[in-house]
Amino acid sequence: MRELQRIAIASEQFHHQQVDLTAGQQHYLGRVLRLQPGDRFIILDGRGGWWLAIWKGGQNATVVEPIRVNNELPIPVTLWVSMPKGSGFEEIVRCTTELGVSRLVPIMSARTVVVPSPQKLARWRRIATEAAEQSERQILPEITDPLSIQQAWETLSDQGEEVDKYICVARGDFPHLLNCLLAARTGQGKGYVYNSLLLAIGPEGGWTTPEVEEAINRRFQPVSLGSRILRSVTAPMVALSLVAAVSEMDNY
């Protein structure tokens, strides 16, 4: 099925075995992909479901059969990302979606200089949908409304105890994230101690000392991503790449 194109469909577009395509989806199938009525493609609902479908032309598509795939990371990963300037967060959304992030929380920390508009949030969600389709994800990552760091602290009580929390700090004598992830593996190097991960990535200029201290008070482990100082756009991708490598290493 890898050669077939994929489109994310909202749940309200399903009507038994029929799918009502939006105008944008019709344009994408017919004008961009050059599909013809009767051609097959894959629809995904963003919650783990994949189906083989036939485009009937216009807004109509028919579901043929479900497709079993398992392309998600073995452990859900939430990223708190202090928003960079310019279009940097768009790059973060695209690349971390490809890498398998489950939830992205835009953070306004002490050194954040960007206050995003509602239009930005809608654009980020479109980018995540496109990246999920391209990378054959089963799940569309959730992108929340931006939160201040104080609001983010308050959400931690909803996370439960089985969350492994790390805050990435550019300078300081902290263990490498890779070593922490490897140490959390169980048994003969298989499985993982926690039910989910939360990674906090700072802005240009890094987290302030009070922010790091507050994170430690809230049971975050401060970690390093290496000897070099990474851009705020690069750091989330490095952190998530390490998580993907460790969590999937038993699959290969």
PDB file of C-alpha atoms in Angstrom:
ATOM      1  CA  MET A   1       0.000   0.000   0.000  1.00  0.00           C
ATOM      2  CA  ARG A   2       3.000   2.299   0.222  1.00  0.00           C
ATOM      3  CA  GLU A   3       2.600   3.540  -3.329  1.00  0.00           C
ATOM      4  CA  LEU A   4      -0.911   4.837  -2.624  1.00  0.00           C
ATOM      5  CA  GLN A   5      -1.492   8.427  -1.580  1.00  0.00           C
ATOM      6  CA  ARG A   6      -2.822   9.186   1.903  1.00  0.00           C
ATOM      7  CA  ILE A   7      -5.327  11.782   3.103  1.00  0.00           C
ATOM      8  CA  ALA A   8      -6.370  12.553   6.661  1.00  0.00           C
ATOM      9  CA  ILE A   9     -10.145  12.581   7.140  1.00  0.00           C
ATOM     10  CA  ALA A  10     -12.113  14.053  10.045  1.00  0.00           C
ATOM     11  CA  SER A  11     -14.493  11.676  11.813  1.00  0.00           C
ATOM     12  CA  GLU A  12     -17.565  13.677  10.755  1.00  0.00           C
ATOM     13  CA  GLN A  13     -16.708  12.981   7.100  1.00  0.00           C
ATOM     14  CA  PHE A  14     -17.429   9.258   7.556  1.00  0.00           C
ATOM     15  CA  HIS A  15     -20.938   8.016   6.775  1.00  0.00           C
ATOM     16  CA  HIS A  16     -20.901   4.222   7.094  1.00  0.00           C
ATOM     17  CA  GLN A  17     -18.814   3.109   4.090  1.00  0.00           C
ATOM     18  CA  GLN A  18     -18.922   6.506   2.409  1.00  0.00           C
ATOM     19  CA  VAL A  19     -16.654   9.526   2.855  1.00  0.00           C
ATOM     20  CA  ASP A  20     -17.551  13.121   2.014  1.00  0.00           C
ATOM     21  CA  LEU A  21     -14.405  14.848   0.786  1.00  0.00           C
ATOM     22  CA  THR A  22     -13.862  18.549   1.341  1.00  0.00           C
ATOM     23  CA  ALA A  23     -13.233  20.889  -1.589  1.00  0.00           C
ATOM     24  CA  GLY A  24      -9.561  21.016  -0.637  1.00  0.00           C
ATOM     25  CA  GLN A  25      -9.292  17.235  -0.596  1.00  0.00           C
ATOM     26  CA  GLN A  26     -11.039  16.976  -3.955  1.00  0.00           C
ATOM     27  CA  HIS A  27      -8.589  19.493  -5.396  1.00  0.00           C
ATOM     28  CA  TYR A  28      -5.654  17.579  -3.933  1.00  0.00           C
ATOM     29  CA  LEU A  29      -6.791  14.234  -5.341  1.00  0.00           C
ATOM     30  CA  GLY A  30      -7.786  15.482  -8.768  1.00  0.00           C
ATOM     31  CA  ARG A  31      -5.523  18.449  -9.505  1.00  0.00           C
ATOM     32  CA  VAL A  32      -2.398  17.740  -7.459  1.00  0.00           C
ATOM     33  CA  LEU A  33      -2.235  13.941  -7.463  1.00  0.00           C
ATOM     34  CA  ARG A  34      -3.988  13.580 -10.841  1.00  0.00           C
ATOM     35  CA  LEU A  35      -6.165  10.735  -9.601  1.00  0.00           C
ATOM     36  CA  GLN A  36      -9.113   9.664 -11.735  1.00  0.00           C
ATOM     37  CA  PRO A  37     -12.526   8.413 -10.561  1.00  0.00           C
ATOM     38  CA  GLY A  38     -12.069   4.742  -9.682  1.00  0.00           C
ATOM     39  CA  ASP A  39      -8.492   5.205  -8.438  1.00  0.00           C
ATOM     40  CA  ARG A  40      -7.612   3.986  -4.965  1.00  0.00           C
ATOM     41  CA  PHE A  41      -6.047   5.914  -2.111  1.00  0.00           C
ATOM     42  CA  ILE A  42      -5.676   5.596   1.669  1.00  0.00           C
ATOM     43  CA  ILE A  43      -7.622   7.525   4.237  1.00  0.00           C
ATOM     44  CA  LEU A  44      -6.549   7.911   7.867  1.00  0.00           C
ATOM     45  CA  ASP A  45      -8.637   9.259  10.705  1.00  0.00           C
ATOM     46  CA  GLY A  46      -5.746  10.605  12.789  1.00  0.00           C
ATOM     47  CA  ARG A  47      -6.600   8.271  15.677  1.00  0.00           C
ATOM     48  CA  GLY A  48      -4.954   5.099  14.428  1.00  0.00           C
ATOM     49  CA  GLY A  49      -7.323   3.949  11.671  1.00  0.00           C
ATOM     50  CA  TRP A  50      -6.322   3.413   8.033  1.00  0.00           C
ATOM     51  CA  TRP A  51      -8.656   2.359   5.218  1.00  0.00           C
ATOM     52  CA  LEU A  52      -8.335   1.621   1.537  1.00  0.00           C
ATOM     53  CA  ALA A  53     -10.791   3.799  -0.377  1.00  0.00           C
ATOM     54  CA  ILE A  54     -11.918   4.394  -3.969  1.00  0.00           C
ATOM     55  CA  TRP A  55     -12.477   7.907  -5.240  1.00  0.00           C
ATOM     56  CA  LYS A  56     -15.804   8.127  -7.062  1.00  0.00           C
ATOM     57  CA  GLY A  57     -15.166  11.632  -8.320  1.00  0.00           C
ATOM     58  CA  GLY A  58     -16.187  14.917  -6.725  1.00  0.00           C
ATOM     59  CA  GLN A  59     -16.800  14.678  -3.018  1.00  0.00           C
ATOM     60  CA  ASN A  60     -17.594  10.966  -2.941  1.00  0.00           C
ATOM     61  CA  ALA A  61     -15.284   8.152  -1.872  1.00  0.00           C
ATOM     62  CA  THR A  62     -16.092   4.608  -0.803  1.00  0.00           C
ATOM     63  CA  VAL A  63     -14.285   2.681   1.918  1.00  0.00           C
ATOM     64  CA  VAL A  64     -13.123  -0.732   0.682  1.00  0.00           C
ATOM     65  CA  GLU A  65     -11.388  -2.318   3.671  1.00  0.00           C
ATOM     66  CA  PRO A  66      -9.350  -1.472   6.769  1.00  0.00           C
ATOM     67  CA  ILE A  67      -5.558  -1.582   6.605  1.00  0.00           C
ATOM     68  CA  ARG A  68      -3.477  -2.779   9.520  1.00  0.00           C
ATOM     69  CA  VAL A  69      -0.346  -0.727  10.121  1.00  0.00           C
ATOM     70  CA  ASN A  70       1.772   0.092  13.153  1.00  0.00           C
ATOM     71  CA  ASN A  71       4.059   3.009  12.396  1.00  0.00           C
ATOM     72  CA  GLU A  72       3.815   4.880  15.702  1.00  0.00           C
ATOM     73  CA  LEU A  73       6.468   5.156  18.394  1.00  0.00           C
ATOM     74  CA  PRO A  74       6.060   2.566  21.162  1.00  0.00           C
ATOM     75  CA  ILE A  75       5.675   5.355  23.740  1.00  0.00           C
ATOM     76  CA  PRO A  76       3.701   8.631  23.476  1.00  0.00           C
ATOM     77  CA  VAL A  77       5.905  11.722  23.491  1.00  0.00           C
ATOM     78  CA  THR A  78       4.822  15.242  24.433  1.00  0.00           C
ATOM     79  CA  LEU A  79       7.061  18.165  23.495  1.00  0.00           C
ATOM     80  CA  TRP A  80       6.932  21.494  25.253  1.00  0.00           C
ATOM     81  CA  VAL A  81       8.658  23.858  22.836  1.00  0.00           C
ATOM     82  CA  SER A  82       9.357  27.483  23.636  1.00  0.00           C
ATOM     83  CA  MET A  83       8.498  29.204  20.385  1.00  0.00           C
ATOM     84  CA  PRO A  84      11.322  30.527  18.198  1.00  0.00           C
ATOM     85  CA  LYS A  85      11.148  33.639  16.075  1.00  0.00           C
ATOM     86  CA  GLY A  86       9.963  33.706  12.464  1.00  0.00           C
ATOM     87  CA  SER A  87       8.690  30.504  10.896  1.00  0.00           C
ATOM     88  CA  GLY A  88      10.864  28.244  13.035  1.00  0.00           C
ATOM     89  CA  PHE A  89       7.936  26.615  14.789  1.00  0.00           C
ATOM     90  CA  GLU A  90       6.524  25.497  11.434  1.00  0.00           C
ATOM     91  CA  GLU A  91       9.746  23.591  10.805  1.00  0.00           C
ATOM     92  CA  ILE A  92       9.526  22.069  14.280  1.00  0.00           C
ATOM     93  CA  VAL A  93       5.930  20.956  13.666  1.00  0.00           C
ATOM     94  CA  ARG A  94       6.765  19.353  10.342  1.00  0.00           C
ATOM     95  CA  CYS A  95       9.896  17.500  11.415  1.00  0.00           C
ATOM     96  CA  THR A  96       8.726  16.329  14.842  1.00  0.00           C
ATOM     97  CA  THR A  97       5.512  15.034  13.272  1.00  0.00           C
ATOM     98  CA  GLU A  98       7.625  12.975  10.888  1.00  0.00           C
ATOM     99  CA  LEU A  99       9.665  11.712  13.852  1.00  0.00           C
ATOM    100  CA  GLY A 100       6.583  10.582  15.772  1.00  0.00           C
ATOM    101  CA  VAL A 101       5.626  13.255  18.315  1.00  0.00           C
ATOM    102  CA  SER A 102       2.202  12.695  19.918  1.00  0.00           C
ATOM    103  CA  ARG A 103       1.561  16.150  21.361  1.00  0.00           C
ATOM    104  CA  LEU A 104       3.136  19.560  20.775  1.00  0.00           C
ATOM    105  CA  VAL A 105       2.651  22.350  23.310  1.00  0.00           C
ATOM    106  CA  PRO A 106       3.828  25.823  22.190  1.00  0.00           C
ATOM    107  CA  ILE A 107       5.309  27.482  25.280  1.00  0.00           C
ATOM    108  CA  MET A 108       5.738  31.183  26.039  1.00  0.00           C
ATOM    109  CA  SER A 109       8.646  31.253  28.469  1.00  0.00           C
ATOM    110  CA  ALA A 110      10.556  34.181  29.961  1.00  0.00           C
ATOM    111  CA  ARG A 111      12.716  34.621  26.855  1.00  0.00           C
ATOM    112  CA  THR A 112      10.019  33.971  24.263  1.00  0.00           C
ATOM    113  CA  VAL A 113       9.440  37.012  22.057  1.00  0.00           C
ATOM    114  CA  VAL A 114       6.663  35.581  19.868  1.00  0.00           C
ATOM    115  CA  VAL A 115       2.923  35.752  20.598  1.00  0.00           C
ATOM    116  CA  PRO A 116       1.232  33.615  17.916  1.00  0.00           C
ATOM    117  CA  SER A 117      -2.114  34.474  16.359  1.00  0.00           C
ATOM    118  CA  PRO A 118      -5.027  31.998  16.018  1.00  0.00           C
ATOM    119  CA  GLN A 119      -4.208  31.866  12.306  1.00  0.00           C
ATOM    120  CA  LYS A 120      -0.760  30.519  13.179  1.00  0.00           C
ATOM    121  CA  LEU A 121      -2.263  27.707  15.219  1.00  0.00           C
ATOM    122  CA  ALA A 122      -4.525  26.700  12.333  1.00  0.00           C
ATOM    123  CA  ARG A 123      -1.529  26.719   9.981  1.00  0.00           C
ATOM    124  CA  TRP A 124       0.538  24.562  12.355  1.00  0.00           C
ATOM    125  CA  ARG A 125      -2.259  22.000  12.452  1.00  0.00           C
ATOM    126  CA  ARG A 126      -2.449  21.913   8.650  1.00  0.00           C
ATOM    127  CA  ILE A 127       1.313  21.392   8.484  1.00  0.00           C
ATOM    128  CA  ALA A 128       1.054  18.537  10.997  1.00  0.00           C
ATOM    129  CA  THR A 129      -1.668  16.900   8.905  1.00  0.00           C
ATOM    130  CA  GLU A 130       0.442  17.134   5.740  1.00  0.00           C
ATOM    131  CA  ALA A 131       3.503  15.752   7.525  1.00  0.00           C
ATOM    132  CA  ALA A 132       1.502  12.877   9.041  1.00  0.00           C
ATOM    133  CA  GLU A 133       0.164  11.945   5.602  1.00  0.00           C
ATOM    134  CA  GLN A 134       3.627  12.088   4.067  1.00  0.00           C
ATOM    135  CA  SER A 135       5.333  10.066   6.802  1.00  0.00           C
ATOM    136  CA  GLU A 136       2.592   7.399   6.964  1.00  0.00           C
ATOM    137  CA  ARG A 137       1.605   8.209  10.522  1.00  0.00           C
ATOM    138  CA  GLN A 138      -1.505   6.590  11.953  1.00  0.00           C
ATOM    139  CA  ILE A 139      -2.096   9.399  14.440  1.00  0.00           C
ATOM    140  CA  LEU A 140      -2.245  13.140  13.896  1.00  0.00           C
ATOM    141  CA  PRO A 141      -0.277  14.830  16.664  1.00  0.00           C
ATOM    142  CA  GLU A 142      -2.230  17.191  18.877  1.00  0.00           C
ATOM    143  CA  ILE A 143      -1.064  20.801  18.779  1.00  0.00           C
ATOM    144  CA  THR A 144      -2.450  22.674  21.750  1.00  0.00           C
ATOM    145  CA  ASP A 145      -3.160  26.339  22.199  1.00  0.00           C
ATOM    146  CA  PRO A 146      -0.008  28.199  23.306  1.00  0.00           C
ATOM    147  CA  LEU A 147       0.559  28.209  27.064  1.00  0.00           C
ATOM    148  CA  SER A 148       2.669  30.374  29.315  1.00  0.00           C
ATOM    149  CA  ILE A 149       5.240  28.389  31.251  1.00  0.00           C
ATOM    150  CA  GLN A 150       3.182  29.008  34.388  1.00  0.00           C
ATOM    151  CA  GLN A 151       0.096  27.511  32.715  1.00  0.00           C
ATOM    152  CA  ALA A 152       2.193  24.573  31.528  1.00  0.00           C
ATOM    153  CA  TRP A 153       3.344  23.824  35.081  1.00  0.00           C
ATOM    154  CA  GLU A 154      -0.299  23.690  36.143  1.00  0.00           C
ATOM    155  CA  THR A 155      -1.109  21.004  33.564  1.00  0.00           C
ATOM    156  CA  LEU A 156       1.381  18.563  35.078  1.00  0.00           C
ATOM    157  CA  SER A 157      -1.129  17.245  37.586  1.00  0.00           C
ATOM    158  CA  ASP A 158      -3.122  15.911  34.621  1.00  0.00           C
ATOM    159  CA  GLN A 159      -0.129  13.907  33.341  1.00  0.00           C
ATOM    160  CA  GLY A 160      -0.139  11.294  36.121  1.00  0.00           C
ATOM    161  CA  GLU A 161       2.892   9.773  37.785  1.00  0.00           C
ATOM    162  CA  GLU A 162       3.994   7.459  34.967  1.00  0.00           C
ATOM    163  CA  VAL A 163       5.496  10.249  32.894  1.00  0.00           C
ATOM    164  CA  ASP A 164       9.239  10.551  32.436  1.00  0.00           C
ATOM    165  CA  LYS A 165       9.976  14.304  32.346  1.00  0.00           C
ATOM    166  CA  TYR A 166      13.137  15.909  30.948  1.00  0.00           C
ATOM    167  CA  ILE A 167      14.113  19.537  30.478  1.00  0.00           C
ATOM    168  CA  CYS A 168      16.866  20.111  27.918  1.00  0.00           C
ATOM    169  CA  VAL A 169      19.442  22.640  29.146  1.00  0.00           C
ATOM    170  CA  ALA A 170      22.145  24.026  26.864  1.00  0.00           C
ATOM    171  CA  ARG A 171      24.778  24.717  29.520  1.00  0.00           C
ATOM    172  CA  GLY A 172      25.522  22.899  32.756  1.00  0.00           C
ATOM    173  CA  ASP A 173      26.860  19.611  34.036  1.00  0.00           C
ATOM    174  CA  PHE A 174      23.864  17.403  33.277  1.00  0.00           C
ATOM    175  CA  PRO A 175      23.626  13.826  31.971  1.00  0.00           C
ATOM    176  CA  HIS A 176      23.049  13.277  28.274  1.00  0.00           C
ATOM    177  CA  LEU A 177      19.444  12.576  27.310  1.00  0.00           C
ATOM    178  CA  LEU A 178      20.550   9.408  25.512  1.00  0.00           C
ATOM    179  CA  ASN A 179      22.044   7.928  28.685  1.00  0.00           C
ATOM    180  CA  CYS A 180      18.878   8.740  30.637  1.00  0.00           C
ATOM    181  CA  LEU A 181      16.681   7.064  28.027  1.00  0.00           C
ATOM    182  CA  LEU A 182      18.856   3.966  27.963  1.00  0.00           C
ATOM    183  CA  ALA A 183      18.844   3.770  31.781  1.00  0.00           C
ATOM    184  CA  ALA A 184      15.038   3.823  31.821  1.00  0.00           C
ATOM    185  CA  ARG A 185      14.782   0.697  29.712  1.00  0.00           C
ATOM    186  CA  THR A 186      13.764  -2.461  31.568  1.00  0.00           C
ATOM    187  CA  GLY A 187      14.781  -6.118  31.702  1.00  0.00           C
ATOM    188  CA  GLN A 188      17.205  -7.191  29.000  1.00  0.00           C
ATOM    189  CA  GLY A 189      17.152  -3.761  27.423  1.00  0.00           C
ATOM    190  CA  LYS A 190      13.559  -4.188  26.278  1.00  0.00           C
ATOM    191  CA  GLY A 191      10.478  -2.216  27.176  1.00  0.00           C
ATOM    192  CA  TYR A 192      10.321   1.068  29.003  1.00  0.00           C
ATOM    193  CA  VAL A 193       9.709   2.009  32.631  1.00  0.00           C
ATOM    194  CA  TYR A 194       7.284   4.835  31.944  1.00  0.00           C
ATOM    195  CA  ASN A 195       3.999   5.088  30.071  1.00  0.00           C
ATOM    196  CA  SER A 196       4.933   8.322  28.313  1.00  0.00           C
ATOM    197  CA  LEU A 197       7.614  10.977  27.913  1.00  0.00           C
ATOM    198  CA  LEU A 198       7.570  14.748  28.276  1.00  0.00           C
ATOM    199  CA  LEU A 199      10.457  16.774  26.849  1.00  0.00           C
ATOM    200  CA  ALA A 200      10.797  20.517  27.453  1.00  0.00           C
ATOM    201  CA  ILE A 201      12.871  22.482  24.921  1.00  0.00           C
ATOM    202  CA  GLY A 202      13.893  26.068  25.624  1.00  0.00           C
ATOM    203  CA  PRO A 203      13.953  29.231  23.490  1.00  0.00           C
ATOM    204  CA  GLU A 204      16.814  31.159  21.921  1.00  0.00           C
ATOM    205  CA  GLY A 205      18.967  32.050  24.887  1.00  0.00           C
ATOM    206  CA  GLY A 206      17.772  29.006  26.809  1.00  0.00           C
ATOM    207  CA  TRP A 207      15.651  28.560  29.887  1.00  0.00           C
ATOM    208  CA  THR A 208      16.212  30.985  32.742  1.00  0.00           C
ATOM    209  CA  THR A 209      17.721  29.689  35.985  1.00  0.00           C
ATOM    210  CA  PRO A 210      14.367  30.045  37.840  1.00  0.00           C
ATOM    211  CA  GLU A 211      12.625  28.061  35.084  1.00  0.00           C
ATOM    212  CA  VAL A 212      15.153  25.214  35.368  1.00  0.00           C
ATOM    213  CA  GLU A 213      14.871  25.260  39.165  1.00  0.00           C
ATOM    214  CA  GLU A 214      11.075  25.130  38.962  1.00  0.00           C
ATOM    215  CA  ALA A 215      11.285  22.219  36.523  1.00  0.00           C
ATOM    216  CA  ILE A 216      13.545  20.322  38.937  1.00  0.00           C
ATOM    217  CA  ASN A 217      11.074  21.021  41.749  1.00  0.00           C
ATOM    218  CA  ARG A 218       8.416  19.438  39.547  1.00  0.00           C
ATOM    219  CA  ARG A 219      10.512  16.303  39.013  1.00  0.00           C
ATOM    220  CA  PHE A 220      11.976  17.083  35.622  1.00  0.00           C
ATOM    221  CA  GLN A 221      15.433  15.669  35.008  1.00  0.00           C
ATOM    222  CA  PRO A 222      17.725  18.320  33.454  1.00  0.00           C
ATOM    223  CA  VAL A 223      19.588  16.826  30.508  1.00  0.00           C
ATOM    224  CA  SER A 224      22.102  17.778  27.851  1.00  0.00           C
ATOM    225  CA  LEU A 225      21.791  17.223  24.115  1.00  0.00           C
ATOM    226  CA  GLY A 226      25.560  17.289  23.620  1.00  0.00           C
ATOM    227  CA  SER A 227      28.568  19.584  23.735  1.00  0.00           C
ATOM    228  CA  ARG A 228      27.411  21.984  21.052  1.00  0.00           C
ATOM    229  CA  ILE A 229      24.870  24.763  21.459  1.00  0.00           C
ATOM    230  CA  LEU A 230      21.903  23.899  19.240  1.00  0.00           C
ATOM    231  CA  ARG A 231      19.455  26.287  17.657  1.00  0.00           C
ATOM    232  CA  SER A 232      16.004  26.298  19.234  1.00  0.00           C
ATOM    233  CA  VAL A 233      14.691  24.801  15.980  1.00  0.00           C
ATOM    234  CA  THR A 234      17.299  22.027  15.928  1.00  0.00           C
ATOM    235  CA  ALA A 235      17.052  20.909  19.565  1.00  0.00           C
ATOM    236  CA  PRO A 236      13.508  19.410  19.409  1.00  0.00           C
ATOM    237  CA  MET A 237      14.479  17.316  16.407  1.00  0.00           C
ATOM    238  CA  VAL A 238      17.633  16.025  18.087  1.00  0.00           C
ATOM    239  CA  ALA A 239      15.756  15.174  21.295  1.00  0.00           C
ATOM    240  CA  LEU A 240      12.960  13.362  19.491  1.00  0.00           C
ATOM    241  CA  SER A 241      15.417  11.510  17.244  1.00  0.00           C
ATOM    242  CA  LEU A 242      17.083  10.106  20.356  1.00  0.00           C
ATOM    243  CA  VAL A 243      13.722   9.020  21.765  1.00  0.00           C
ATOM    244  CA  ALA A 244      12.775   7.332  18.490  1.00  0.00           C
ATOM    245  CA  ALA A 245      16.115   5.532  18.246  1.00  0.00           C
ATOM    246  CA  VAL A 246      15.970   4.163  21.799  1.00  0.00           C
ATOM    247  CA  SER A 247      12.295   3.275  21.847  1.00  0.00           C
ATOM    248  CA  GLU A 248      12.362   1.495  18.475  1.00  0.00           C
ATOM    249  CA  MET A 249      15.742  -0.225  18.732  1.00  0.00           C
ATOM    250  CA  ASP A 250      14.147  -3.612  19.523  1.00  0.00           C
ATOM    251  CA  ASN A 251      12.076  -3.482  16.341  1.00  0.00           C
ATOM    252  CA  TYR A 252      15.054  -3.951  14.052  1.00  0.00           C
TER     253      TYR A 252
END
